[in-house]
Coordinates of N, CA and C and ligand atoms in Angstrom, one line a residue:
X1 N -141.4 324.9 115.7 CA -142.3 324.9 114.8 C -143.3 325.0 114.5
X2 N -143.8 325.7 113.2 CA -145.2 325.5 112.9 C -145.8 324.9 112.0
X3 N -147.2 325.1 112.1 CA -148.3 324.5 111.2 C -149.0 325.3 110.1
X4 N -148.5 325.9 109.2 CA -149.3 326.7 108.5 C -150.6 325.6 107.6
X5 N -151.6 325.5 107.7 CA -153.3 325.1 106.7 C -153.6 326.1 105.8
X6 N -153.7 325.3 104.7 CA -154.5 326.2 103.8 C -155.5 325.4 103.7
X7 N -157.1 326.4 103.6 CA -157.9 325.5 103.5 C -158.8 326.1 102.1
X8 N -160.0 325.1 101.7 CA -160.4 325.6 100.8 C -159.2 325.5 99.5
X9 N -159.3 324.2 99.4 CA -158.2 324.4 98.3 C -158.9 323.2 96.5
X10 N -159.6 322.6 97.1 CA -160.6 321.9 96.0 C -161.7 322.5 96.0
X11 N -162.0 321.9 94.9 CA -163.8 322.6 94.6 C -164.6 321.4 95.0
X12 N -164.5 320.7 94.6 CA -165.7 319.5 95.2 C -165.6 319.6 96.8
X13 N -164.7 320.0 97.8 CA -164.9 320.2 98.8 C -165.9 322.0 99.5
X14 N -165.3 322.6 98.7 CA -165.7 324.0 98.6 C -167.6 323.4 98.6
X15 N -167.6 323.2 97.5 CA -169.2 322.3 97.7 C -169.9 321.9 98.4
X16 N -169.2 321.0 98.6 CA -169.3 320.2 99.9 C -170.3 320.8 100.9
X17 N -169.1 321.5 101.2 CA -168.8 322.5 102.6 C -170.1 323.9 102.3
X18 N -170.5 324.0 100.9 CA -170.9 325.0 100.7 C -170.8 326.2 101.0
X19 N -169.4 326.3 100.5 CA -168.6 327.4 100.8 C -168.3 328.2 99.2
X20 N -167.8 329.5 99.7 CA -167.8 330.3 98.0 C -166.1 330.1 97.8
X21 N -165.3 329.9 96.3 CA -164.0 329.9 96.7 C -163.6 331.5 96.4
X22 N -162.2 331.5 97.2 CA -161.5 332.4 97.3 C -160.3 333.0 96.6
X23 N -159.9 334.2 96.1 CA -159.3 334.4 95.6 C -157.6 334.4 96.2
X24 N -157.6 334.7 96.9 CA -156.7 334.3 98.0 C -156.6 332.9 98.5
X25 N -155.2 332.1 99.0 CA -155.6 330.9 99.8 C -156.0 331.4 101.2
X26 N -157.0 330.1 101.4 CA -157.3 330.4 103.6 C -156.1 330.1 104.0
X27 N -156.0 330.9 105.0 CA -154.4 330.2 105.2 C -155.4 330.2 107.7
X28 N -154.3 329.3 107.9 CA -154.9 329.4 109.4 C -153.4 328.3 109.9
X29 N -153.7 328.6 111.0 CA -152.1 328.1 111.5 C -152.3 326.7 112.7
X30 N -152.0 325.6 113.0 CA -152.2 324.9 114.2 C -150.8 325.4 115.1
X31 N -150.7 325.1 116.3 CA -149.1 325.0 117.3 C -148.8 323.7 117.4
X32 N -147.7 323.7 117.4 CA -147.1 322.0 117.8 C -147.7 321.2 118.6
X33 N -148.5 321.7 119.8 CA -149.1 320.9 120.5 C -150.5 320.5 119.6
X34 N -150.6 320.9 118.3 CA -152.0 320.0 117.9 C -151.5 318.2 117.1
X35 N -150.2 318.6 117.4 CA -149.5 317.0 116.6 C -149.2 316.1 117.4
X36 N -150.7 314.5 116.8 CA -151.4 313.7 117.8 C -149.4 312.8 117.7
X37 N -149.5 312.6 119.1 CA -148.2 311.8 119.2 C -148.3 310.7 118.4
X38 N -146.9 309.9 117.9 CA -147.0 309.1 117.2 C -147.2 307.6 118.3
X39 N -148.0 307.0 117.3 CA -149.0 305.7 117.8 C -149.7 306.0 118.8
X40 N -150.1 307.0 118.7 CA -151.2 307.5 119.9 C -152.9 307.6 118.9
X41 N -153.4 307.0 119.7 CA -154.4 306.9 119.1 C -155.5 308.7 119.2
X42 N -156.4 309.2 118.2 CA -157.3 310.5 118.1 C -158.2 310.2 119.4
X43 N -158.3 311.3 120.1 CA -159.1 311.1 120.8 C -160.7 312.2 120.9
X44 N -161.4 311.9 120.5 CA -162.5 312.9 120.4 C -162.7 313.7 121.5
X45 N -162.9 315.0 121.2 CA -162.3 316.1 122.2 C -164.0 316.3 122.7
X46 N -164.6 316.4 124.3 CA -165.8 316.5 124.5 C -166.2 317.6 123.8
X47 N -165.8 318.7 123.8 CA -166.5 319.4 122.9 C -167.3 319.2 121.2
X48 N -166.9 318.8 120.8 CA -167.1 318.4 120.0 C -167.7 317.4 119.7
X49 N -168.9 317.1 119.3 CA -170.4 315.8 118.2 C -169.9 315.5 116.8
X50 N -168.3 316.5 116.5 CA -168.9 316.6 115.1 C -167.5 316.7 114.1
X51 N -167.0 315.7 114.6 CA -165.1 316.0 114.1 C -164.9 314.9 112.8
X52 N -165.0 315.9 112.0 CA -164.6 315.2 111.1 C -162.9 315.2 110.2
X53 N -162.8 314.2 109.8 CA -161.6 313.7 109.1 C -161.7 314.8 107.9
X54 N -160.1 315.0 107.6 CA -159.1 316.1 106.5 C -158.1 315.5 105.7
X55 N -158.2 314.5 104.6 CA -156.6 313.7 104.4 C -156.2 315.0 103.4
X56 N -154.6 315.8 103.7 CA -154.1 316.2 103.4 C -152.9 316.1 102.8
X57 N -152.6 316.2 101.9 CA -150.9 316.5 101.4 C -150.2 317.5 101.8
X58 N -149.1 316.8 102.6 CA -148.6 318.1 103.7 C -147.1 318.2 103.4
X59 N -146.6 318.7 103.4 CA -144.7 319.2 103.2 C -144.2 319.5 104.1
X60 N -142.9 319.4 104.1 CA -142.0 319.7 105.0 C -141.0 320.9 104.6
X61 N -141.1 321.9 105.0 CA -140.1 322.8 105.1 C -138.2 322.4 105.4
X62 N -137.8 322.8 104.4 CA -136.1 322.3 104.9 C -134.7 323.6 104.9
X63 N -135.5 325.0 104.1 CA -134.4 325.7 104.5 C -135.5 327.3 104.7
X64 N -134.8 328.0 105.9 CA -135.0 329.0 106.2 C -136.4 329.9 104.4
X65 N -136.7 330.8 104.9 CA -136.9 331.7 103.3 C -138.4 332.6 103.9
X66 N -138.2 333.6 103.9 CA -139.0 334.7 103.5 C -139.1 335.5 101.7
X67 N -140.6 335.8 101.8 CA -141.2 336.2 100.6 C -140.2 335.3 98.9
X68 N -140.4 334.2 99.9 CA -140.0 332.8 98.5 C -140.7 333.3 96.9
X69 N -140.0 333.4 95.8 CA -140.9 333.8 94.8 C -141.6 332.3 94.2
X70 N -142.3 332.0 93.3 CA -142.7 331.0 93.1 C -141.7 329.7 92.4
X71 N -141.2 330.3 91.6 CA -140.6 329.7 90.6 C -139.0 329.1 91.9
X72 N -138.9 330.0 92.6 CA -137.6 329.1 93.7 C -138.5 328.3 95.1
X73 N -140.1 328.0 94.8 CA -140.3 327.2 96.0 C -140.1 326.3 96.2
X74 N -139.7 325.7 95.0 CA -140.0 323.9 95.4 C -138.5 323.9 95.9
X75 N -137.4 324.6 96.3 CA -136.0 324.7 96.4 C -136.2 324.4 98.3
X76 N -137.4 324.8 98.9 CA -137.5 325.0 99.7 C -138.1 324.0 100.7
X77 N -138.4 323.1 100.1 CA -139.1 321.9 100.7 C -138.5 320.1 100.1
X78 N -137.8 319.2 100.7 CA -137.4 317.6 100.0 C -138.1 316.7 100.6
X79 N -139.0 316.8 101.7 CA -140.2 315.8 102.2 C -141.7 315.9 102.1
X80 N -142.6 315.4 101.2 CA -144.0 314.9 101.6 C -144.4 313.9 102.1
X81 N -145.5 313.9 102.7 CA -146.5 313.0 103.0 C -147.8 313.3 103.3
X82 N -148.9 312.7 103.7 CA -150.3 313.1 104.2 C -150.5 313.4 105.2
X83 N -151.2 314.2 106.0 CA -151.5 313.8 107.1 C -153.0 314.3 107.3
X84 N -153.8 314.1 108.2 CA -155.2 315.0 108.6 C -155.0 315.5 109.0
X85 N -155.8 316.6 108.8 CA -156.2 317.8 109.6 C -157.7 318.0 110.2
X86 N -157.2 317.4 111.6 CA -159.1 317.3 112.3 C -159.9 318.2 112.8
X87 N -161.1 318.6 112.2 CA -161.6 319.8 112.1 C -163.0 319.2 113.0
X88 N -163.3 320.0 114.0 CA -164.4 319.7 114.9 C -165.8 321.1 114.3
X89 N -166.2 320.3 113.3 CA -166.5 321.1 112.3 C -168.2 321.8 112.9
X90 N -168.9 321.4 114.1 CA -170.0 322.4 114.7 C -169.1 323.4 115.1
X91 N -167.9 323.6 115.9 CA -167.4 324.6 116.5 C -167.0 325.5 115.5
X92 N -166.6 325.2 114.3 CA -166.2 325.8 113.0 C -167.6 326.4 112.5
X93 N -168.3 325.6 112.9 CA -169.5 326.6 112.2 C -170.1 327.6 113.0
X94 N -169.8 327.5 114.3 CA -170.8 328.8 114.8 C -169.4 330.1 114.8
X95 N -168.3 329.7 114.8 CA -167.4 330.5 114.6 C -167.3 331.3 113.8
X96 N -167.3 330.6 112.4 CA -167.6 331.5 110.8 C -168.7 331.8 110.9
X97 N -169.5 331.3 111.6 CA -171.6 332.5 111.3 C -170.8 334.0 112.3
X98 N -170.1 333.7 112.9 CA -169.7 335.4 114.0 C -168.5 335.4 113.5
X99 N -168.1 335.1 112.5 CA -166.9 335.9 111.3 C -165.6 335.8 112.0
X100 N -165.7 334.6 113.3 CA -164.3 334.6 114.3 C -163.4 333.7 113.5
X101 N -162.3 333.9 114.1 CA -161.0 332.9 114.1 C -162.0 331.5 114.3
X102 N -160.8 330.2 113.5 CA -161.4 329.3 113.2 C -160.4 328.1 114.5
X103 N -159.2 328.4 115.2 CA -158.4 327.9 116.1 C -158.8 326.9 116.5
X104 N -160.1 327.0 117.7 CA -160.6 326.6 118.4 C -161.0 325.4 117.9
X105 N -161.6 325.1 116.8 CA -162.1 323.9 115.2 C -161.1 323.1 114.9
X106 N -160.1 324.1 114.7 CA -159.4 323.3 114.4 C -157.6 322.7 114.8
X107 N -157.5 323.6 115.7 CA -155.9 323.4 116.7 C -156.1 323.0 117.1
X108 N -157.2 322.5 118.1 CA -156.8 321.7 119.9 C -155.9 320.3 119.6
X109 N -155.4 320.5 120.4 CA -154.5 318.8 120.9 C -155.6 318.1 119.8
X110 N -153.6 317.5 119.2 CA -154.4 315.8 118.5 C -154.3 316.6 117.1
X111 N -154.9 317.5 116.5 CA -156.1 317.7 115.7 C -155.2 317.8 114.0
X112 N -153.9 317.3 114.7 CA -152.7 317.5 113.0 C -152.0 316.2 113.5
X113 N -152.4 315.3 112.3 CA -152.3 313.9 112.2 C -150.7 314.1 110.6
X114 N -149.7 313.5 111.5 CA -148.5 313.5 110.5 C -148.2 312.3 109.6
X115 N -148.0 312.0 108.5 CA -147.5 310.6 108.0 C -146.4 310.4 107.9
X116 N -146.1 309.5 107.2 CA -144.1 308.9 107.8 C -144.0 310.2 106.3
X117 N -142.7 311.1 106.5 CA -142.2 311.3 105.4 C -141.2 310.6 104.3
X118 N -142.0 311.1 103.3 CA -140.9 310.1 102.0 C -140.0 311.4 101.2
X119 N -138.9 310.9 100.9 CA -138.2 312.3 99.7 C -139.5 312.3 98.4
X120 N -139.4 313.7 98.2 CA -139.7 314.6 96.9 C -138.9 313.8 95.9
X121 N -138.1 313.6 95.9 CA -137.2 312.3 94.6 C -137.8 311.7 93.9
X122 N -138.7 311.4 95.0 CA -139.5 309.3 94.6 C -140.5 309.6 93.9
X123 N -140.8 311.1 93.5 CA -142.2 311.0 93.2 C -142.0 311.9 91.4
X124 N -142.8 312.0 90.5 CA -142.5 311.6 89.5 C -143.5 312.9 89.1
X125 N -144.1 313.5 89.6 CA -144.8 314.7 89.0 C -145.7 314.9 90.2
X126 N -144.7 315.9 91.4 CA -145.9 316.4 92.6 C -147.4 317.5 91.7
X127 N -147.5 317.5 90.9 CA -148.4 318.6 90.1 C -149.7 317.7 89.7
X128 N -149.4 316.3 89.5 CA -150.5 315.1 89.4 C -150.3 313.8 90.5
X129 N -150.0 314.0 92.0 CA -149.6 313.5 92.4 C -151.4 312.6 93.3
X130 N -151.0 311.4 93.4 CA -152.6 311.2 94.4 C -152.3 310.7 95.4
X131 N -153.5 310.9 96.3 CA -153.9 310.8 97.8 C -155.1 310.3 98.3
X132 N -155.2 309.4 99.5 CA -156.4 309.2 99.5 C -156.4 309.0 100.9
X133 N -157.6 308.4 101.8 CA -158.1 308.1 103.0 C -159.0 306.8 103.4
X134 N -158.3 305.8 103.6 CA -159.8 304.9 104.4 C -159.8 304.9 105.4
X135 N -161.3 304.7 105.3 CA -162.0 304.5 107.1 C -162.6 303.2 106.7
X136 N -161.8 302.7 108.0 CA -162.6 301.2 108.1 C -162.7 300.7 106.3
X137 N -161.7 300.2 106.5 CA -161.2 299.6 105.3 C -161.7 300.4 103.6
X138 N -162.4 301.3 104.1 CA -163.2 301.3 102.5 C -162.6 303.0 102.1
X139 N -162.8 303.3 101.2 CA -162.1 304.7 100.7 C -162.8 305.4 100.7
X140 N -162.9 306.9 101.5 CA -163.7 308.3 101.8 C -162.9 309.0 101.1
X141 N -161.9 309.3 100.9 CA -161.5 310.0 100.2 C -160.7 310.1 99.1
X142 N -160.1 310.9 98.2 CA -159.4 310.7 96.9 C -159.1 311.7 96.7
X143 N -158.1 312.5 96.9 CA -157.2 314.1 96.2 C -156.4 313.4 94.9
X144 N -156.4 314.2 93.7 CA -155.2 314.8 93.5 C -154.3 316.1 93.1
X145 N -153.5 316.6 93.3 CA -152.7 317.3 93.5 C -153.1 318.5 91.9
X146 N -153.5 317.4 91.3 CA -153.4 318.3 90.1 C -155.0 318.9 90.2
X147 N -155.2 318.7 90.6 CA -157.0 319.4 91.7 C -156.5 320.4 92.4
X148 N -155.9 320.9 92.8 CA -155.5 322.3 93.8 C -155.4 323.2 92.9
X149 N -156.4 324.9 93.7 CA -157.0 325.7 93.0 C -155.5 326.7 93.2
X150 N -155.1 326.4 94.6 CA -153.3 327.0 94.6 C -152.5 325.8 94.5
X151 N -151.5 325.9 93.7 CA -150.5 324.8 93.7 C -149.9 324.8 94.7
X152 N -148.6 323.8 95.3 CA -147.6 323.9 96.0 C -147.2 324.7 96.3
X153 N -146.4 325.2 95.2 CA -145.5 326.6 95.0 C -145.9 327.2 95.1
X154 N -146.8 328.2 94.8 CA -148.0 329.0 95.0 C -148.4 329.4 96.6
X155 N -148.8 328.2 97.1 CA -149.0 328.5 98.6 C -148.2 328.9 99.1
X156 N -146.2 328.1 98.8 CA -145.1 328.7 99.4 C -145.1 330.3 99.5
X157 N -144.9 330.4 98.5 CA -145.1 331.9 97.8 C -145.3 333.0 98.0
X158 N -147.1 332.3 98.6 CA -148.2 333.0 99.3 C -147.9 333.5 101.3
X159 N -147.9 332.3 101.5 CA -147.6 332.3 102.9 C -145.9 332.9 103.2
X160 N -145.3 332.3 102.7 CA -144.2 333.2 103.2 C -143.5 334.8 102.9
X161 N -144.8 335.4 102.1 CA -145.1 336.7 102.2 C -145.4 337.0 103.9
X162 N -145.8 336.6 104.2 CA -146.3 336.7 105.7 C -145.9 336.1 106.3
X163 N -145.7 335.2 106.6 CA -144.7 334.2 107.6 C -143.0 334.0 107.2
X164 N -141.9 334.3 108.7 CA -140.9 333.3 107.7 C -140.9 331.8 108.0
X165 N -140.6 331.0 106.6 CA -140.5 329.8 106.5 C -139.7 329.3 107.3
X166 N -139.0 328.1 108.3 CA -138.1 328.1 109.3 C -137.6 326.9 108.7
X167 N -137.2 325.7 109.0 CA -136.4 324.2 109.1 C -137.4 324.1 109.9
X168 N -138.4 322.6 109.5 CA -139.4 321.8 110.0 C -141.0 322.3 109.6
X169 N -140.9 323.7 109.2 CA -142.4 323.5 109.2 C -143.1 323.0 108.6
X170 N -144.1 322.7 109.1 CA -144.8 321.5 108.2 C -146.2 322.7 107.3
X171 N -146.5 322.3 106.4 CA -148.0 322.9 105.8 C -148.8 321.7 105.3
X172 N -150.1 322.2 105.2 CA -151.3 321.2 105.1 C -151.8 321.9 104.1
X173 N -151.4 321.4 102.8 CA -152.0 321.8 101.4 C -153.7 321.8 101.3
X174 N -154.3 321.2 102.0 CA -155.9 321.2 101.7 C -156.4 319.7 101.3
X175 N -157.5 320.2 101.9 CA -158.6 318.2 101.7 C -159.1 318.6 100.5
X176 N -159.6 317.2 100.2 CA -160.9 317.3 98.3 C -161.9 316.8 99.3
X177 N -162.5 316.8 98.5 CA -164.5 316.0 99.1 C -164.7 314.5 100.0
X178 N -165.1 314.5 100.8 CA -165.3 313.4 101.3 C -165.4 313.2 102.4
X179 N -165.1 314.1 102.8 CA -165.3 314.4 104.7 C -166.3 313.7 105.3
X180 N -165.4 313.4 106.8 CA -167.2 313.0 107.4 C -166.9 313.2 108.9
X181 N -167.7 313.0 109.6 CA -167.5 312.4 111.0 C -166.5 311.3 111.7
X182 N -165.6 311.3 112.2 CA -165.0 309.8 112.4 C -165.7 309.3 114.2
X183 N -165.7 308.6 114.2 CA -166.9 307.8 115.6 C -166.1 306.8 116.6
X184 N -165.2 306.7 117.6 CA -165.1 305.5 118.4 C -164.7 304.7 117.2
X185 N -163.6 304.3 117.8 CA -163.4 302.5 117.0 C -163.1 303.1 115.1
X186 N -163.4 303.5 114.8 CA -162.6 304.3 113.5 C -161.3 304.1 113.1
X187 N -160.6 303.2 111.9 CA -159.2 303.1 111.7 C -159.3 304.4 110.0
X188 N -158.6 304.9 110.4 CA -158.0 306.2 109.4 C -156.9 305.4 108.9
X189 N -156.8 305.3 107.2 CA -155.5 304.7 106.8 C -155.1 305.6 105.5
X190 N -154.3 306.4 106.0 CA -153.7 307.6 104.5 C -152.6 307.2 103.6
X191 N -153.0 307.4 102.7 CA -152.1 306.9 101.0 C -151.8 308.3 100.7
X192 N -150.6 307.6 100.0 CA -149.8 308.5 99.0 C -149.7 307.8 97.9
X193 N -149.9 307.9 96.5 CA -150.6 306.9 95.6 C -150.7 305.5 95.6
X194 N -149.7 304.9 96.5 CA -150.1 303.4 96.6 C -149.4 303.3 98.1
X195 N -148.8 304.1 98.7 CA -147.9 303.8 99.7 C -148.6 304.5 101.3
X196 N -149.2 303.0 102.2 CA -149.5 303.1 103.2 C -148.4 304.4 104.0
X197 N -149.0 305.4 104.9 CA -148.2 306.9 105.4 C -148.8 307.1 106.4
X198 N -149.8 306.6 106.8 CA -150.7 307.2 108.7 C -151.5 306.0 108.1
X199 N -151.4 305.9 109.5 CA -152.6 304.7 110.5 C -153.0 305.0 111.7
X200 N -153.7 305.2 112.0 CA -154.6 305.8 113.5 C -155.7 305.3 113.7
X201 N -156.2 305.1 115.1 CA -157.3 304.6 115.4 C -157.7 305.8 115.9
X202 N -159.2 305.4 116.5 CA -160.2 306.7 117.1 C -161.0 306.5 117.7
X203 N -160.8 307.4 119.6 CA -161.1 306.9 120.6 C -162.3 307.6 120.8
Ligands
MG301 MG1 -158.3 321.3 106.0

């Protein structure tokens, strides 16, 4: 399986990182080795002093597809959750400044946290869905899919132009504002609406 991530999909997050909006979605990949194993803590890697949490709505592909039209995109996933796209911001900044790819800052071991999957049938409106992240019992990030610059269906259509989507692939749809560095002993809890779907410790 593969993990496909969308960057810069929320205006306020683009602002907080001093970036400019792009016309097309920003796409990068994480290998399956980036998935944080169940019940494991997240270990801050030695190569970074500035690893940020990015809470994101994630979806799981349930059907193989290529060149998917936006109007059919909803048929290609039936489970959603929240995930964390951990980002070594200091490493990313160095790479970005040189115009280099981001993988070392975002695709390292443990950098993809996957929450508990829930059926999309349970959701009233996928385009007005709130999600949030609590750090040490305080809400630090709050997002709503209504604020996405590129909708879920647009994202699926766009990435399937380049990559065949396969059953079990996961798409990270971008983070809202409020990203910040994690520290040893932080506790991160992710919610979709009011439901807790993810809970990890930082080491
Ligand atoms: Mg992200």
